[in-house]
Amino acid sequence: MEPLGFFEIWAGVIGRFWPVWLCLAIIMGGSAVFKRKLNLYGRLYESPVGMIGLGIVLFWILTAIFPDVIATFDPLEQFGSIKRKPPGTIETSTGIASYFGGDNLGRDLFSRMVHGATFVLTVAPAATLVAYMVGITLGLPAGYFGGRADAILTFIANLVLAFPVILLFYLLVAPGVRETVIPNLMSGVFFAFPILFFGTLFYSRYATRPKLLAVQLGVTIVIGAWLYAGLVFDADPFGVVSLDPNELNIFAAVVFASSPGVFRIVRGLTMDIKTRDYVAAAQTRGERPWYIMLWEILPNARGPLIVDACLRIGYTTILLGTLGFFGLGLAPESPDWGSMINQTRGYIRIMPTIVLPQTIALAMLVLGLNLLADGLREQSLKD
Amino acid sequence: MLAFLARRLVVMLATMLALTFVVFSLINLEPNLRKLALEQNNTRMTDEAVDSWLEKNGYRRALIVRYGEWLGNTVTGDLGYSTRFRKPVVDILPERLGYTGILAFWVMITMVPSALIVGVLAGMREGSKTDRSLSILSIATTATPEYVSGIIFTVIFASWLGLLKGVAKAGDANFINFTLPVMTMSLYGMGYIARMTRASMAEVMTSQYIRTARLKGLSFRAIVVKHALRNALIAPFTVIMLQFPWLLTGVVIVEKLFNYKGFGWVLVEAADNNDIELLLACSIVSVAVVIVTQLISDIGYAYLNPRIRVK
Amino acid sequence: MAEPILEINNLSISFFTRAGEIPAVMDFSCKVMPGQAMGLVGESGCGKSTVALGIMRDLGTNGRIVGGTIRFRGEDLTNMSEAGLRKIRGSAISMVYQEPMASLNPAMKVGKQLMEVPIIHEGIAAAAARARALDMLGDVRLPDPARIMDAYPHQLSGGQQQRIVIAMALLTNPALLLMDEPTTALDVTVEAGIVDLVKNLGEKFGTSMLFISHNLGLILETCDRITVMYSGEAVETGTIKAIFDDMRHPYTQGLFRSIPLPSADKTAHPLIAIPGQLPLPHERPPGCNFGPRCAHFEAGKCDQRKLAMREPKGLAGHETRCIRTDEIDWNAPVAGDHTNEPIEHGGTVLRVKKLKKYYRVAANEIFGGTEARSVKANEEVSLEAREAETVAIVGESGCGKSTLARVLLGLETRTEGEVFLGDKEIGAVEIADRDTETVSSIQMVFQNPFDTLNPSHTVGAQIVRSLEKFGVGTSQAARRERMLELLDLVKLPREFERRMPRQLSGGQKQRIGIARAFAGSPKLVVADEPVSALDVSVQAAVTELLVDIQRSSRTTMLFISHDLSIVRYLSDRIVVMYLGHVVEQGTTDQVFAPPYHPYTEALLSAVPIADTSVVKKHIVLEGDIPSAMNPPPGCPFQTRCPRKHLVTDGRCESEMPPMRKIADGHIIKCHLSDEHLESMEPVISLAS
């Protein structure tokens, strides 16, 4: 059969993304109409850079939500007829066009790229979130109290930051490490932080209202314990939450690598904000330190933290790609962009386009996150 | 100043010790040792044989004792034997470091000046068209990791245009050979430094003393060169120095990507082949590079910023 | 008559933002004659700084001159080329502004920054420029000019830095000097030195000046003429005497009535605040900008069209923007003038006995400091305060007044000495260990309105949280009810409950701060410069509110301030502090009348008073306040004391002076003999 021409390919690809376009139109159109009521998020619509960034990020988030609707093939199935073939080749057994061609094993690149979004956009934000919990829970007291504990924590954070990332991953995400308890231990510690964080958050504020507090703590502990059991011990009684050992390993390593950065920025912000009069006012009315940290200081650090989180998700995406590029930790058939780059890059000479979908997808997502962060920073400074 | 240096040196040593100990323990994990035993003897060895081999070769002693022993050897210049290259580590590393040194040199030479120029140009008139386009450009380059840009460049320059080579031969520093790896690395790092410089420059340009200079009747060029630059370069200086850990990662990626057999390539080989002593040696080198650059950055910062120096 | 140096005609300046054009200065005219000093006074946001930057044509990328002319020696600056401007800037017109530290390049030696000016403008050699700079440093009375030339800005004190900025401005002998709040960031006694310097240099070099300030007293001391600005417009202009004694605009009059002049008194003549607040630039009313706040407002007349400046009948050289100026009886008694009942003071609430507070400054945390030094923030502070009494603590930066407050509130614990609240010792008890009752009975009102409320929580939630911590009310509903009552108490509408702090003006935020402090019916409120960051017209209202609440709740107030005018107005007793020591203590009348501690005397002389009938003795202190890390031996004030030579045996330098009882309740810590003390003359007196 005749392969598709250039325009047919792009018409097809754009058509496949229909659920993304639909949702994108609803979300961005709706937000633009109500932008006055949406604070910082709304003001993003006044910055072209921020809006483009947001558009790109939303595009990939939505793609990550609907991979099965968008993808044309199963991402793992191999077809001999599209193996290392150029974009637009028709797969003979099904008669469906392979928009971007097939990879070195004959798997459809377009479908793999679409499915790759799901992996990146689950792991990167989740790992960043956990890293934030760790960084905040340690950075707040370090910045607030200062002293010896701060000096030691800062020393450790600098230690981790001084470590070349690639070496860290070669040491932490290796099959040898996976056979030990280290990943479980690390994730055991890291996943305890969110529970600790929310527990302290509610307790520090609502200790005077026991009924409300009991409900909040109950919910925190039940949800926390459930996730904790599923993620750390792979023992979710309902069988909903589970993580492969290698995924757990990657997750723990990524959190480990990015929490010192969060720690540093939170500590710096805390040291700045704690000199404000409203913190002194809270102290003079007898507030406890954790209330002050979590309810007086943290909310006012949110601007820089949100911007940093966007950048950090982007950086984590790059990191995950690096892992894939070195073939570290991920299953070989996994459709993540880094592994795809690693597996296809040897065939550039035969078929140059074979590496492009995954590289461009990765660069585009990171670019979107960076533009979004830039737009957010610009808009939040305009107050 | 001396007290400051002494304190920094103590912290440096402590960091070194802590990091090497962590690396040592991670590399000497039980599964790695067993793998080593199997590789060194024959892969169908029984568990008992593995145990006795490990016992015989002293791998069963307490970790801290072995770390002490390794530390002693390292200090005296004995870095052990590489199982992958079947040579003493001391014979491998200097040559490979040299290759990487040349690569890193070219990267720094191209990256730092261009990043500073881009940053200063963008930051000196905040909000101008130049600023906006240069900023977007820097964001775009920071958003493109080496393994993406390197591949895209290879596709364009090597596969389609056929101008440059997609592989780089170590020890042969010429234009065709070096352009792609150097370009890939410096572009990625450039964006970051340029953005820092821009932010710093933009902040300095809005400060009161720049207004003072302007109202003294200085020309824009004199203001930028005499008053703004030095203050604006204090913050990026630290950033540039802290780029070294990143440069190491970049080196590893680029060397793998272009099959350039330098230090990064050795590190990957050592890690992939469970070459314990070579990997340890690579780790110390990396950590040492990072820590020494941090020290230089502290001293340089103190030099640039008189407020710190006098304290 | 000579040509004016500067002649501004109908100047309008706007800033262009995304929200559109925001006029900052409208129809502004003024004239500065050779050798004359023109004062420009107004509250924040009135456009006075914009005028100065407009003259310099340095309005940034958003600002633009949209109308009018600025003639400097006959040449119009508004359409001058960049190159032409560069020639004038720094050589013919120089500018000095508020933050001396920020105005100097931190990475360049002072000498180089000074020498640069003559080098670029006159092209002279470096050696000649250096000699000129050294001379000028001597002229601005800096000791040891050669050493200062080689110093970096951060190595110098604020006062020294400002002298350098002034020296830099005068190096090329400019025809016009623009000064934008040059002393606002400095301590009062340092300010007095700078003011003195500016006056003398103006005379010596014949420089014309445009002096911008929010402080009417400072303008009185430095200027010949004055222009009052309000909301982007000049509202009144004339000679100092004309404006201060025969004001012809309701805003000017309101300003004078809301500042604590010596004639004001909290019982006999309370301050009268201007109602309302400054309109935002894009919400200015039609007609007279001051209309909505004016007592003489007449609908149909004042709100019709933009008004022009006019000369009031019979007052040549005096101009006002008030359309009704000739209809108003300017000497009529003030509406709203009332008297307050004097307050009876009760028993002692607070007793501080020989309080001492040292801070330890360690060098390094992990390895321990080898050179741990201590800051002696409080050294022997003793005072008492009775129920419903207002005790002022007066002093400049580093005197230890804020440390005292921190110890009282339990944010720090004392090193030695005792602090009793009622009969409870609290000096050694940290806030975390205090019981709810103690916590709620000592509260604080903070200085900076923009910092006192947490920007992330609603106003209502913040007050309710205070009530919760103070154990007021049993349910959330009860606390909310109480919170609404507190809003009533500080005269804010109840809708403010749901407002975020950023939607409030400075004065409104400060009212919330007061509501929060009084939420737990405190026995003692520490007010740390509660109005000094507010605009003059708002200050009066907040001050009055504080006095009223204190009066009705019979709370004791410790009023911390450096401003003796407001202290004289508010307080029953005064404690003067210097470098951690109480140097004088007594009732307000005792402290304001001789005998004085030499420091009190200098402080009184330094405070500018906006009243032409007041005559002050002229005392300018040399040097700067020493560091509390390294206090001088003997009397803490000996390094700057102008009367030290009267004590001949050198005891001032070796021996701490004793606390001497001068009269009942009046204590002075000084070595001066009784004769010397008794021969002191009053610093402030009314001209007959």
PDB file of C-alpha atoms in Angstrom, chain A residues 252-342:
ATOM      1  CA  ALA A 252      13.060   6.653  45.740  1.00  0.00           C
ATOM      2  CA  ALA A 253      16.227   7.657  43.914  1.00  0.00           C
ATOM      3  CA  VAL A 254      14.537  10.590  42.180  1.00  0.00           C
ATOM      4  CA  VAL A 255      13.049  11.821  45.461  1.00  0.00           C
ATOM      5  CA  PHE A 256      16.435  11.432  47.095  1.00  0.00           C
ATOM      6  CA  ALA A 257      18.087  13.497  44.383  1.00  0.00           C
ATOM      7  CA  SER A 258      15.593  16.329  44.375  1.00  0.00           C
ATOM      8  CA  SER A 259      14.622  16.799  48.025  1.00  0.00           C
ATOM      9  CA  PRO A 260      17.894  18.546  49.031  1.00  0.00           C
ATOM     10  CA  GLY A 261      17.175  21.193  46.425  1.00  0.00           C
ATOM     11  CA  VAL A 262      13.691  21.714  47.838  1.00  0.00           C
ATOM     12  CA  PHE A 263      15.155  21.732  51.333  1.00  0.00           C
ATOM     13  CA  ARG A 264      17.525  24.529  50.387  1.00  0.00           C
ATOM     14  CA  ILE A 265      14.934  26.748  48.808  1.00  0.00           C
ATOM     15  CA  VAL A 266      12.409  26.211  51.641  1.00  0.00           C
ATOM     16  CA  ARG A 267      15.080  26.897  54.231  1.00  0.00           C
ATOM     17  CA  GLY A 268      16.098  30.121  52.486  1.00  0.00           C
ATOM     18  CA  LEU A 269      12.500  31.322  52.182  1.00  0.00           C
ATOM     19  CA  THR A 270      11.820  30.461  55.818  1.00  0.00           C
ATOM     20  CA  MET A 271      14.829  32.424  57.007  1.00  0.00           C
ATOM     21  CA  ASP A 272      13.568  35.381  55.033  1.00  0.00           C
ATOM     22  CA  ILE A 273       9.926  35.209  56.080  1.00  0.00           C
ATOM     23  CA  LYS A 274      10.560  34.507  59.763  1.00  0.00           C
ATOM     24  CA  THR A 275      11.837  38.062  60.233  1.00  0.00           C
ATOM     25  CA  ARG A 276       8.441  39.502  59.319  1.00  0.00           C
ATOM     26  CA  ASP A 277       6.349  41.184  61.959  1.00  0.00           C
ATOM     27  CA  TYR A 278       3.422  38.847  61.460  1.00  0.00           C
ATOM     28  CA  VAL A 279       5.610  35.988  62.582  1.00  0.00           C
ATOM     29  CA  ALA A 280       6.580  37.984  65.667  1.00  0.00           C
ATOM     30  CA  ALA A 281       2.872  38.728  66.166  1.00  0.00           C
ATOM     31  CA  ALA A 282       2.112  35.008  66.083  1.00  0.00           C
ATOM     32  CA  GLN A 283       4.890  34.361  68.566  1.00  0.00           C
ATOM     33  CA  THR A 284       3.612  37.008  70.939  1.00  0.00           C
ATOM     34  CA  ARG A 285       0.162  35.462  70.995  1.00  0.00           C
ATOM     35  CA  GLY A 286       1.757  32.217  72.073  1.00  0.00           C
ATOM     36  CA  GLU A 287       1.659  30.170  68.872  1.00  0.00           C
ATOM     37  CA  ARG A 288       3.725  26.973  68.781  1.00  0.00           C
ATOM     38  CA  PRO A 289       6.634  26.779  66.323  1.00  0.00           C
ATOM     39  CA  TRP A 290       4.990  24.268  63.997  1.00  0.00           C
ATOM     40  CA  TYR A 291       1.861  26.381  63.677  1.00  0.00           C
ATOM     41  CA  ILE A 292       4.020  29.346  62.752  1.00  0.00           C
ATOM     42  CA  MET A 293       6.027  27.361  60.248  1.00  0.00           C
ATOM     43  CA  LEU A 294       3.102  25.653  58.551  1.00  0.00           C
ATOM     44  CA  TRP A 295       0.397  28.296  58.731  1.00  0.00           C
ATOM     45  CA  GLU A 296       2.194  31.618  58.946  1.00  0.00           C
ATOM     46  CA  ILE A 297       5.352  31.040  56.921  1.00  0.00           C
ATOM     47  CA  LEU A 298       4.603  28.318  54.390  1.00  0.00           C
ATOM     48  CA  PRO A 299       1.560  29.976  52.747  1.00  0.00           C
ATOM     49  CA  ASN A 300       3.636  33.060  52.076  1.00  0.00           C
ATOM     50  CA  ALA A 301       6.392  31.046  50.447  1.00  0.00           C
ATOM     51  CA  ARG A 302       3.988  29.505  47.947  1.00  0.00           C
ATOM     52  CA  GLY A 303       4.795  31.794  45.006  1.00  0.00           C
ATOM     53  CA  PRO A 304       8.487  30.886  44.643  1.00  0.00           C
ATOM     54  CA  LEU A 305       7.686  27.275  45.561  1.00  0.00           C
ATOM     55  CA  ILE A 306       5.132  26.879  42.777  1.00  0.00           C
ATOM     56  CA  VAL A 307       7.573  28.313  40.245  1.00  0.00           C
ATOM     57  CA  ASP A 308      10.298  26.032  41.527  1.00  0.00           C
ATOM     58  CA  ALA A 309       7.978  23.032  41.422  1.00  0.00           C
ATOM     59  CA  CYS A 310       7.320  23.597  37.707  1.00  0.00           C
ATOM     60  CA  LEU A 311      11.025  23.782  37.006  1.00  0.00           C
ATOM     61  CA  ARG A 312      11.637  20.769  39.177  1.00  0.00           C
ATOM     62  CA  ILE A 313       9.055  18.625  37.407  1.00  0.00           C
ATOM     63  CA  GLY A 314      10.827  19.560  34.182  1.00  0.00           C
ATOM     64  CA  TYR A 315      14.154  18.647  35.663  1.00  0.00           C
ATOM     65  CA  THR A 316      12.784  15.351  36.938  1.00  0.00           C
ATOM     66  CA  THR A 317      11.513  14.629  33.441  1.00  0.00           C
ATOM     67  CA  ILE A 318      15.039  15.151  32.152  1.00  0.00           C
ATOM     68  CA  LEU A 319      16.333  12.939  34.944  1.00  0.00           C
ATOM     69  CA  LEU A 320      13.920  10.144  34.064  1.00  0.00           C
ATOM     70  CA  GLY A 321      15.043  10.478  30.470  1.00  0.00           C
ATOM     71  CA  THR A 322      18.648  10.224  31.593  1.00  0.00           C
ATOM     72  CA  LEU A 323      17.838   7.020  33.445  1.00  0.00           C
ATOM     73  CA  GLY A 324      16.250   5.610  30.350  1.00  0.00           C
ATOM     74  CA  PHE A 325      19.143   6.822  28.222  1.00  0.00           C
ATOM     75  CA  PHE A 326      21.571   4.847  30.369  1.00  0.00           C
ATOM     76  CA  GLY A 327      19.212   1.895  30.519  1.00  0.00           C
ATOM     77  CA  LEU A 328      19.033   2.195  34.272  1.00  0.00           C
ATOM     78  CA  GLY A 329      16.222   0.707  36.268  1.00  0.00           C
ATOM     79  CA  LEU A 330      13.422   0.649  33.709  1.00  0.00           C
ATOM     80  CA  ALA A 331      12.130  -2.452  32.007  1.00  0.00           C
ATOM     81  CA  PRO A 332      13.500  -2.642  28.437  1.00  0.00           C
ATOM     82  CA  GLU A 333      10.060  -2.720  26.830  1.00  0.00           C
ATOM     83  CA  SER A 334       8.790   0.252  28.835  1.00  0.00           C
ATOM     84  CA  PRO A 335       7.551   2.988  26.486  1.00  0.00           C
ATOM     85  CA  ASP A 336       9.235   5.840  28.402  1.00  0.00           C
ATOM     86  CA  TRP A 337      10.901   8.486  26.285  1.00  0.00           C
ATOM     87  CA  GLY A 338      14.398   8.037  27.695  1.00  0.00           C
ATOM     88  CA  SER A 339      14.502   4.301  27.012  1.00  0.00           C
ATOM     89  CA  MET A 340      13.059   4.880  23.555  1.00  0.00           C
ATOM     90  CA  ILE A 341      15.833   7.357  22.802  1.00  0.00           C
ATOM     91  CA  ASN A 342      18.419   4.911  24.046  1.00  0.00           C
TER      92      ASN A 342
END
